[in-house]
mmCIF file of C-alpha atoms and ligand atoms in Angstrom:
data_model
loop_
_atom_site.group_PDB
_atom_site.id
_atom_site.type_symbol
_atom_site.label_atom_id
_atom_site.label_comp_id
_atom_site.label_asym_id
_atom_site.label_seq_id
_atom_site.Cartn_x
_atom_site.Cartn_y
_atom_site.Cartn_z
ATOM 1 C CA MET A 1 60.566 127.751 -126.689
ATOM 2 C CA THR A 2 62.688 125.473 -128.705
ATOM 3 C CA ALA A 3 62.491 121.570 -128.765
ATOM 4 C CA ALA A 4 65.216 121.138 -126.279
ATOM 5 C CA GLU A 5 62.959 123.033 -123.823
ATOM 6 C CA ALA A 6 59.576 121.391 -124.686
ATOM 7 C CA GLU A 7 57.907 118.426 -122.423
ATOM 8 C CA PRO A 8 58.586 114.751 -123.486
ATOM 9 C CA VAL A 9 56.115 113.153 -125.527
ATOM 10 C CA ILE A 10 57.719 109.963 -125.240
ATOM 11 C CA ARG A 11 59.692 108.354 -122.786
ATOM 12 C CA VAL A 12 61.276 105.240 -122.892
ATOM 13 C CA GLU A 13 62.170 103.641 -119.640
ATOM 14 C CA GLY A 14 64.515 100.579 -119.016
ATOM 15 C CA LEU A 15 63.313 99.059 -122.237
ATOM 16 C CA THR A 16 64.898 95.564 -123.018
ATOM 17 C CA MET A 17 63.772 94.289 -126.406
ATOM 18 C CA GLY A 18 64.375 91.190 -128.555
ATOM 19 C CA PHE A 19 62.793 88.470 -129.694
ATOM 20 C CA ASP A 20 62.238 84.920 -127.845
ATOM 21 C CA ASP A 21 65.100 84.625 -125.500
ATOM 22 C CA PHE A 22 67.390 86.587 -127.760
ATOM 23 C CA VAL A 23 68.134 90.099 -126.454
ATOM 24 C CA LEU A 24 68.778 92.851 -129.083
ATOM 25 C CA MET A 25 69.249 95.863 -126.639
ATOM 26 C CA ARG A 26 69.165 96.104 -123.144
ATOM 27 C CA ASP A 27 67.818 98.807 -120.679
ATOM 28 C CA LEU A 28 67.272 101.702 -123.174
ATOM 29 C CA ASN A 29 66.434 105.141 -121.638
ATOM 30 C CA PHE A 30 65.445 108.438 -123.377
ATOM 31 C CA GLU A 31 63.017 110.864 -124.296
ATOM 32 C CA VAL A 32 61.627 112.314 -126.908
ATOM 33 C CA ARG A 33 60.306 115.997 -126.868
ATOM 34 C CA ARG A 34 57.689 117.898 -128.152
ATOM 35 C CA GLY A 35 58.409 119.485 -131.821
ATOM 36 C CA GLU A 36 62.143 117.751 -131.841
ATOM 37 C CA ILE A 37 63.052 115.760 -134.939
ATOM 38 C CA PHE A 38 64.665 112.642 -133.337
ATOM 39 C CA VAL A 39 66.854 110.370 -135.311
ATOM 40 C CA ILE A 40 67.502 107.126 -134.445
ATOM 41 C CA LEU A 41 70.919 105.757 -135.500
ATOM 42 C CA GLY A 42 72.994 102.496 -135.697
ATOM 43 C CA GLY A 43 74.107 99.887 -137.843
ATOM 44 C CA SER A 44 72.065 97.562 -140.254
ATOM 45 C CA GLY A 45 70.594 94.827 -137.757
ATOM 46 C CA SER A 46 70.835 97.120 -134.770
ATOM 47 C CA GLY A 47 67.420 97.179 -133.691
ATOM 48 C CA LYS A 48 66.360 100.831 -135.244
ATOM 49 C CA SER A 49 63.126 99.092 -137.109
ATOM 50 C CA THR A 50 62.420 97.184 -134.073
ATOM 51 C CA LEU A 51 62.659 99.724 -131.507
ATOM 52 C CA LEU A 52 60.497 102.167 -133.508
ATOM 53 C CA LYS A 53 57.766 99.298 -133.454
ATOM 54 C CA HIS A 54 58.048 99.050 -129.948
ATOM 55 C CA MET A 55 57.548 102.658 -129.503
ATOM 56 C CA ILE A 56 53.887 102.422 -131.791
ATOM 57 C CA GLY A 57 53.028 99.511 -129.668
ATOM 58 C CA LEU A 58 53.466 96.646 -132.318
ATOM 59 C CA TYR A 59 55.841 95.113 -130.371
ATOM 60 C CA ALA A 60 55.711 94.045 -126.508
ATOM 61 C CA PRO A 61 58.860 94.718 -124.577
ATOM 62 C CA GLN A 62 60.871 91.981 -122.671
ATOM 63 C CA ALA A 63 61.079 94.653 -119.961
ATOM 64 C CA GLY A 64 60.569 98.237 -119.407
ATOM 65 C CA ARG A 65 58.279 101.081 -120.121
ATOM 66 C CA ILE A 66 57.050 103.307 -122.931
ATOM 67 C CA TRP A 67 55.514 106.275 -121.889
ATOM 68 C CA ILE A 68 53.078 107.997 -124.595
ATOM 69 C CA GLY A 69 51.541 111.050 -122.880
ATOM 70 C CA GLY A 70 51.580 109.691 -119.558
ATOM 71 C CA GLU A 71 50.371 106.505 -120.233
ATOM 72 C CA ASP A 72 52.207 103.073 -120.852
ATOM 73 C CA ILE A 73 51.889 101.803 -124.512
ATOM 74 C CA ALA A 74 53.106 98.629 -123.856
ATOM 75 C CA HIS A 75 50.305 97.833 -121.555
ATOM 76 C CA ALA A 76 47.643 99.950 -122.882
ATOM 77 C CA ASP A 77 44.488 97.830 -124.186
ATOM 78 C CA GLY A 78 41.660 98.080 -126.262
ATOM 79 C CA ALA A 79 40.041 101.619 -126.615
ATOM 80 C CA ARG A 80 43.026 103.254 -125.189
ATOM 81 C CA LEU A 81 45.426 101.826 -127.211
ATOM 82 C CA GLU A 82 43.509 102.523 -130.340
ATOM 83 C CA THR A 83 43.357 106.423 -129.177
ATOM 84 C CA MET A 84 47.234 106.263 -128.659
ATOM 85 C CA LEU A 85 47.849 104.697 -131.889
ATOM 86 C CA ARG A 86 45.651 107.505 -133.589
ATOM 87 C CA GLY A 87 47.944 110.004 -132.196
ATOM 88 C CA MET A 88 50.822 108.440 -134.252
ATOM 89 C CA GLY A 89 51.525 108.399 -138.013
ATOM 90 C CA VAL A 90 53.814 105.721 -139.196
ATOM 91 C CA MET A 91 55.878 105.220 -142.398
ATOM 92 C CA TYR A 92 57.578 101.743 -141.877
ATOM 93 C CA GLN A 93 60.861 100.937 -143.758
ATOM 94 C CA MET A 94 58.974 98.944 -146.605
ATOM 95 C CA GLY A 95 55.907 100.874 -146.225
ATOM 96 C CA ALA A 96 54.863 100.864 -149.831
ATOM 97 C CA LEU A 97 51.728 102.986 -151.401
ATOM 98 C CA PHE A 98 48.903 100.570 -152.738
ATOM 99 C CA GLY A 99 49.697 100.361 -156.607
ATOM 100 C CA SER A 100 46.558 100.033 -157.776
ATOM 101 C CA MET A 101 44.944 102.723 -156.088
ATOM 102 C CA THR A 102 45.168 106.659 -156.832
ATOM 103 C CA LEU A 103 46.998 108.757 -154.408
ATOM 104 C CA LEU A 104 43.664 109.967 -153.007
ATOM 105 C CA GLU A 105 42.510 106.578 -152.273
ATOM 106 C CA ASN A 106 45.833 105.629 -150.544
ATOM 107 C CA VAL A 107 45.889 108.823 -148.172
ATOM 108 C CA ARG A 108 41.898 108.292 -147.571
ATOM 109 C CA LEU A 109 42.496 104.638 -146.442
ATOM 110 C CA PRO A 110 43.534 105.242 -142.827
ATOM 111 C CA LEU A 111 40.413 107.680 -142.762
ATOM 112 C CA GLU A 112 37.986 104.877 -143.854
ATOM 113 C CA GLU A 113 39.707 102.652 -141.253
ATOM 114 C CA HIS A 114 39.326 104.655 -138.454
ATOM 115 C CA THR A 115 36.732 107.236 -138.766
ATOM 116 C CA SER A 116 32.995 107.330 -139.686
ATOM 117 C CA LEU A 117 33.173 110.812 -141.813
ATOM 118 C CA PRO A 118 31.022 111.159 -145.062
ATOM 119 C CA ARG A 119 33.048 110.467 -148.150
ATOM 120 C CA ALA A 120 33.337 113.943 -149.306
ATOM 121 C CA ALA A 121 34.704 114.851 -145.984
ATOM 122 C CA MET A 122 37.293 111.958 -146.304
ATOM 123 C CA ASP A 123 38.243 113.287 -149.545
ATOM 124 C CA ALA A 124 38.644 116.816 -148.064
ATOM 125 C CA VAL A 125 41.281 115.784 -145.668
ATOM 126 C CA ALA A 126 43.257 113.485 -147.993
ATOM 127 C CA ARG A 127 43.339 116.291 -150.698
ATOM 128 C CA ALA A 128 44.599 118.566 -147.605
ATOM 129 C CA ARG A 129 47.124 116.355 -146.647
ATOM 130 C CA LEU A 130 48.388 115.721 -150.471
ATOM 131 C CA GLN A 131 48.718 119.527 -150.502
ATOM 132 C CA LEU A 132 50.887 119.682 -147.677
ATOM 133 C CA VAL A 133 53.557 117.748 -148.976
ATOM 134 C CA GLY A 134 53.327 119.353 -152.487
ATOM 135 C CA LEU A 135 51.088 116.512 -154.423
ATOM 136 C CA GLY A 136 47.864 118.729 -154.548
ATOM 137 C CA ALA A 137 47.967 118.372 -158.265
ATOM 138 C CA PHE A 138 48.389 114.548 -158.199
ATOM 139 C CA ALA A 139 45.691 113.026 -156.286
ATOM 140 C CA ASP A 140 44.689 111.080 -159.119
ATOM 141 C CA PHE A 141 47.507 109.736 -160.289
ATOM 142 C CA VAL A 142 48.395 106.027 -159.314
ATOM 143 C CA PRO A 143 52.029 105.508 -157.635
ATOM 144 C CA SER A 144 53.449 104.317 -160.959
ATOM 145 C CA GLU A 145 52.954 107.561 -162.701
ATOM 146 C CA ILE A 146 54.984 109.543 -160.329
ATOM 147 C CA SER A 147 58.552 109.806 -158.927
ATOM 148 C CA GLY A 148 59.987 107.698 -156.291
ATOM 149 C CA GLY A 149 60.572 111.062 -154.002
ATOM 150 C CA MET A 150 57.097 111.903 -154.832
ATOM 151 C CA GLN A 151 55.871 108.191 -153.546
ATOM 152 C CA LYS A 152 57.702 108.991 -150.238
ATOM 153 C CA ARG A 153 56.041 112.307 -149.871
ATOM 154 C CA ALA A 154 52.171 110.525 -150.782
ATOM 155 C CA ALA A 155 53.208 107.964 -147.991
ATOM 156 C CA ILE A 156 54.134 110.817 -145.807
ATOM 157 C CA ALA A 157 50.634 112.049 -146.721
ATOM 158 C CA ARG A 158 48.984 109.073 -145.706
ATOM 159 C CA ALA A 159 51.017 108.552 -142.297
ATOM 160 C CA MET A 160 49.639 112.085 -141.407
ATOM 161 C CA ALA A 161 46.106 111.083 -142.798
ATOM 162 C CA LEU A 162 44.182 111.091 -139.216
ATOM 163 C CA ASP A 163 46.458 114.138 -137.828
ATOM 164 C CA PRO A 164 48.608 112.666 -135.643
ATOM 165 C CA SER A 165 50.733 114.392 -132.919
ATOM 166 C CA VAL A 166 53.831 112.325 -133.686
ATOM 167 C CA LEU A 167 55.043 111.062 -136.771
ATOM 168 C CA PHE A 168 57.416 107.813 -137.299
ATOM 169 C CA LEU A 169 59.288 107.255 -140.429
ATOM 170 C CA ASP A 170 61.432 104.551 -141.011
ATOM 171 C CA GLU A 171 64.428 105.183 -143.356
ATOM 172 C CA PRO A 172 62.301 107.501 -145.555
ATOM 173 C CA SER A 173 65.190 108.403 -147.717
ATOM 174 C CA ALA A 174 66.261 105.113 -148.561
ATOM 175 C CA GLY A 175 66.613 104.275 -152.359
ATOM 176 C CA LEU A 176 66.288 107.978 -153.093
ATOM 177 C CA ASP A 177 68.994 110.182 -154.827
ATOM 178 C CA PRO A 178 70.521 112.914 -152.915
ATOM 179 C CA ILE A 179 68.978 115.596 -154.408
ATOM 180 C CA THR A 180 65.525 113.850 -153.784
ATOM 181 C CA SER A 181 66.838 112.888 -150.513
ATOM 182 C CA ARG A 182 67.450 116.582 -149.634
ATOM 183 C CA GLU A 183 63.961 117.914 -150.776
ATOM 184 C CA LEU A 184 62.728 115.128 -148.241
ATOM 185 C CA ASP A 185 64.468 116.761 -145.640
ATOM 186 C CA ARG A 186 63.253 120.104 -146.285
ATOM 187 C CA LEU A 187 59.460 118.812 -146.128
ATOM 188 C CA ILE A 188 60.348 116.844 -142.838
ATOM 189 C CA LEU A 189 61.917 120.125 -141.795
ATOM 190 C CA ARG A 190 58.746 121.792 -142.593
ATOM 191 C CA LEU A 191 56.245 119.693 -140.971
ATOM 192 C CA ALA A 192 58.268 119.815 -137.711
ATOM 193 C CA ARG A 193 59.073 123.703 -137.559
ATOM 194 C CA SER A 194 55.593 125.132 -139.074
ATOM 195 C CA LEU A 195 53.335 122.505 -137.719
ATOM 196 C CA GLY A 196 54.985 121.577 -134.319
ATOM 197 C CA MET A 197 54.965 117.843 -135.492
ATOM 198 C CA THR A 198 57.176 115.728 -133.255
ATOM 199 C CA ILE A 199 58.725 113.494 -135.704
ATOM 200 C CA VAL A 200 60.908 110.172 -135.107
ATOM 201 C CA ILE A 201 63.167 109.187 -137.868
ATOM 202 C CA VAL A 202 65.330 105.866 -138.380
ATOM 203 C CA SER A 203 68.394 106.899 -140.637
ATOM 204 C CA HIS A 204 71.816 106.293 -141.459
ATOM 205 C CA GLU A 205 72.107 109.028 -143.926
ATOM 206 C CA LEU A 206 74.720 111.502 -142.504
ATOM 207 C CA ALA A 207 73.817 114.353 -144.704
ATOM 208 C CA SER A 208 70.130 113.931 -143.645
ATOM 209 C CA ILE A 209 71.125 113.846 -140.048
ATOM 210 C CA PHE A 210 73.243 116.975 -140.077
ATOM 211 C CA ALA A 211 70.416 118.815 -142.003
ATOM 212 C CA ILE A 212 67.596 117.795 -139.720
ATOM 213 C CA ALA A 213 68.395 116.048 -136.633
ATOM 214 C CA ASP A 214 67.731 118.027 -133.352
ATOM 215 C CA ARG A 215 68.729 114.963 -131.532
ATOM 216 C CA VAL A 216 70.123 111.536 -132.328
ATOM 217 C CA ILE A 217 70.292 108.290 -130.066
ATOM 218 C CA MET A 218 72.735 105.737 -131.874
ATOM 219 C CA LEU A 219 72.088 101.958 -131.056
ATOM 220 C CA ASP A 220 75.083 99.789 -130.734
ATOM 221 C CA LYS A 221 74.737 95.957 -131.464
ATOM 222 C CA GLU A 222 77.846 95.386 -129.925
ATOM 223 C CA SER A 223 77.055 96.528 -126.467
ATOM 224 C CA ARG A 224 73.270 96.340 -126.989
ATOM 225 C CA GLY A 225 72.623 99.795 -125.436
ATOM 226 C CA ILE A 226 72.530 103.478 -126.445
ATOM 227 C CA VAL A 227 76.173 104.567 -127.318
ATOM 228 C CA ALA A 228 75.554 108.376 -127.900
ATOM 229 C CA ASP A 229 72.349 110.715 -127.267
ATOM 230 C CA GLY A 230 72.436 114.387 -128.214
ATOM 231 C CA ASP A 231 73.055 116.734 -130.770
ATOM 232 C CA PRO A 232 75.113 115.309 -133.688
ATOM 233 C CA ARG A 233 77.457 117.785 -133.918
ATOM 234 C CA ARG A 234 78.349 118.193 -130.635
ATOM 235 C CA LEU A 235 78.647 113.922 -130.279
ATOM 236 C CA ARG A 236 80.701 114.326 -133.762
ATOM 237 C CA GLU A 237 83.391 116.385 -131.768
ATOM 238 C CA GLU A 238 82.779 115.422 -128.313
ATOM 239 C CA SER A 239 81.397 111.806 -128.046
ATOM 240 C CA ALA A 240 83.495 109.809 -125.591
ATOM 241 C CA HIS A 241 83.003 107.186 -128.317
ATOM 242 C CA PRO A 242 85.762 106.931 -130.985
ATOM 243 C CA TRP A 243 83.391 105.200 -133.509
ATOM 244 C CA VAL A 244 80.440 107.534 -132.693
ATOM 245 C CA ARG A 245 82.986 109.944 -133.768
ATOM 246 C CA ARG A 246 84.055 108.440 -136.517
ATOM 247 C CA PHE A 247 80.753 107.423 -137.767
ATOM 248 C CA LEU A 248 79.279 111.311 -137.676
ATOM 249 C CA GLY A 249 82.496 112.599 -138.853
ATOM 250 C CA GLY A 250 82.397 110.216 -142.470
ATOM 251 C CA GLU A 251 80.906 113.202 -144.222
ATOM 252 C CA THR A 252 80.483 116.892 -143.827
ATOM 253 C CA GLY A 253 80.367 120.204 -145.401
ATOM 254 C CA GLY A 254 78.971 120.337 -149.034
ATOM 255 C CA ALA A 255 75.804 118.159 -148.795
ATOM 256 C CA GLU A 256 73.979 119.566 -145.628
ATOM 257 C CA VAL A 257 71.495 121.734 -145.832
ATOM 258 C CA ASP A 258 71.205 124.873 -143.777
ATOM 259 C CA ASN A 259 68.774 124.153 -141.002
ATOM 260 C CA GLN A 260 67.949 127.947 -140.980
ATOM 261 C CA GLU A 261 66.952 128.538 -144.621
ATOM 262 C CA VAL A 262 64.047 126.023 -144.132
ATOM 263 C CA SER A 263 63.004 127.147 -141.009
ATOM 264 C CA ALA A 264 62.035 130.550 -142.061
HETATM 265 N N1 ADP B 301 59.979 89.994 -136.191
HETATM 266 C C1 ADP B 301 61.489 89.739 -135.806
HETATM 267 N N2 ADP B 301 61.279 88.252 -135.241
HETATM 268 C C2 ADP B 301 62.474 87.727 -134.995
HETATM 269 N N3 ADP B 301 63.785 88.762 -135.303
HETATM 270 C C3 ADP B 301 63.549 89.887 -135.750
HETATM 271 C C4 ADP B 301 62.052 90.455 -135.840
HETATM 272 N N4 ADP B 301 62.403 91.692 -136.489
HETATM 273 C C5 ADP B 301 63.642 91.760 -136.369
HETATM 274 N N5 ADP B 301 64.185 90.446 -136.168
HETATM 275 C C6 ADP B 301 65.944 90.745 -135.819
HETATM 276 O O1 ADP B 301 66.136 91.758 -135.099
HETATM 277 C C7 ADP B 301 67.547 92.297 -135.469
HETATM 278 C C8 ADP B 301 67.151 93.783 -135.765
HETATM 279 O O2 ADP B 301 66.364 93.964 -136.682
HETATM 280 P P1 ADP B 301 66.035 95.449 -137.220
HETATM 281 O O3 ADP B 301 65.347 95.905 -136.029
HETATM 282 O O4 ADP B 301 65.004 95.345 -138.371
HETATM 283 O O5 ADP B 301 67.312 96.322 -137.524
HETATM 284 P P2 ADP B 301 67.407 97.557 -138.127
HETATM 285 O O6 ADP B 301 66.261 98.229 -138.639
HETATM 286 O O7 ADP B 301 68.554 98.197 -137.293
HETATM 287 O O8 ADP B 301 68.311 97.249 -139.434
HETATM 288 C C9 ADP B 301 67.811 91.478 -137.054
HETATM 289 O O9 ADP B 301 68.852 90.349 -136.450
HETATM 290 C C10 ADP B 301 66.863 91.092 -137.311
HETATM 291 O O10 ADP B 301 66.626 89.714 -137.985
HETATM 292 MG MG1 MG B 302 65.328 99.064 -140.191
#
């Protein structure tokens, strides 16, 4: 089964979001399907991070519903919300690691906060997550001792600590050089293709979008809505919006990573 045929894990219905009486986006409707790499695009300040925070229940919508596995996260409370949140791993846009802690301690933190596992079991899980992102040998390093790309991978390992079914990444490749960025793309592809993770990513990096996205939506600040929803290559050729075609057409070819190459 391909991601396009899988059932929706997140369904956003008539979402209007903003702050106080300011409306940022009106009546958003879209679905994220199981196993899909779903990319949220849009100009700076269009509301990408805000949308992500609505999807993880951090902000309350002005209107609309956000269905996660059949339950509206915007109206879930207490124990239900806690259960729903445990199924989601998040790497925030500014979500740095704690500099005074080792990678192992950083990844162990969500386990300490949300489980009552014995210490040895927590350590074993944390080591397994570090292994998964290729940092098994760096468990006892502190963030300043490793590269920026490795720090991002460690942050992904931390987001995966509680074995979430959906992973949210806000601009994971920000600040990385193109080669390190492509490495991160390969990791993200591997998590989706071999572990079946559903991954929601905020990005504006074209090379990355064409390398990993099964589907993109594009937020438009002007019209306060979604101006594109679909496969990025098709949208680049066929979108009714000239600027969507221009945005996606801004850079092609050379820098692309072949999807097939990594999914094998
Ligand atoms: N907590 C908040 N309170 C008020 N305004 C906010 C808040 N968070 C974001 N905004 C505003 O909402 C708009 C969208 O922000 P954001 O979602 O961070 O955009 P993006 O991630 O697309 O760059 C910006 O104008 C920002 O200033
Ligand atoms: Mg943002």
